[in-house]
């Protein structure tokens, strides 16, 4: 899927790279803008359609990729927190109601619905009913098998289930239970070290050519736990957390460092607030240095490129925005956000004053172009396909940018 010219799943591929080999020109103009409404996810793009979820409205929408006209809508039984995955003629997604859905990508007709949660138990979360074992919207697909989790934490409500599901039929192939307390005493296990203990919280799944990852937990393609894997993208909070807690960065590696996730105690971690990568280079936005203690001053924010093999810095530069979305399209790095100095940008607010879309050369970080936006992007809310850039914004709209002068 890394070579897929479409953007058929969250962050383009199973590695969640945010990279597409399909080129997008730096000279852009707005082709269309569509009002979807609600709090939007990032988009996915495949088969001539753009797919996006309105999280709190439980709604998945499909738009025509050429015109932005509505193609269909589907309403699930709970929040859908991330965009669907496109596989063949299916759009697959999970819901906070604990179900996984498969609908026809052409018209949104339901093909099957599977309860990934162990039971129908409901709880109230931020004013809405959800399953006690919810699923993420983004479903990982490998070789005709969909991988989805159900559950909040390996310490709560019986833990997390890693489900393997036949894409065509919705049949459960296997369930891997993740439950951390001692099954007899109910006590938590011993800590690994300072502020670290075994277990897991749910997050969007990641995969490479051998393994499936839930944060730093490693599984083979059959869902069996493995002792170790390869460096991959993982988070301390979760991929969808747009609040940016202190020192809780995205990490490219196999583990976190101390409680804060990434700190000066571990020199080998590659980390940033948001990252994108190809086979040789990792691009990101984040601080130059992050210390293990708040007694020290963390480094300044900058846009950067580092070697994927050894972490050596290739270039770094300050940018005038707080980067909230990033896409690597062939040789151009696109970023979008609000001016870095505004209170709204620091709080992740929706004030549109000064919101920008910017393009940079991957070779040396040279700025290629910048464009004003009517509204800031949703966090990690960009996708690229077929020579176009698609952007979901905080005002509930999806915009398409194509070649322009």
XYZ file of C-alpha atoms in Angstrom, residues 4-12 18-25 42-46 326-330 334 381-392 400-401:
42
model
C -0.730 3.278 -3.691
C -1.363 6.524 -5.651
C -4.669 6.837 -3.778
C -5.069 7.617 -0.072
C -7.171 4.627 0.884
C -6.661 4.567 4.647
C -5.738 6.776 7.594
C -2.366 8.456 6.835
C -2.259 6.737 3.416
C 1.630 10.217 5.690
C 3.565 9.710 2.423
C 2.382 9.164 -1.131
C 4.651 8.631 -4.159
C 2.076 10.499 -6.259
C 3.287 14.025 -6.966
C 1.228 17.094 -6.058
C 2.375 20.438 -7.503
C -9.004 13.517 8.184
C -10.127 12.345 4.718
C -9.387 9.204 2.746
C -9.496 9.146 -1.058
C -10.075 6.204 -3.420
C 1.356 17.275 7.308
C 1.489 15.331 4.035
C 4.569 14.177 2.132
C 3.703 14.019 -1.592
C 6.690 12.768 -3.579
C 2.830 20.178 2.708
C -6.474 16.505 8.445
C -4.782 16.314 5.022
C -4.604 13.702 2.266
C -3.136 13.640 -1.245
C -4.235 11.634 -4.291
C -4.357 11.971 -8.072
C -2.270 15.147 -8.077
C -4.577 16.892 -5.615
C -4.472 17.858 -1.962
C -7.546 17.397 0.234
C -7.970 19.278 3.504
C -10.605 18.924 6.244
C -9.716 20.202 -2.774
C -6.571 21.907 -4.080
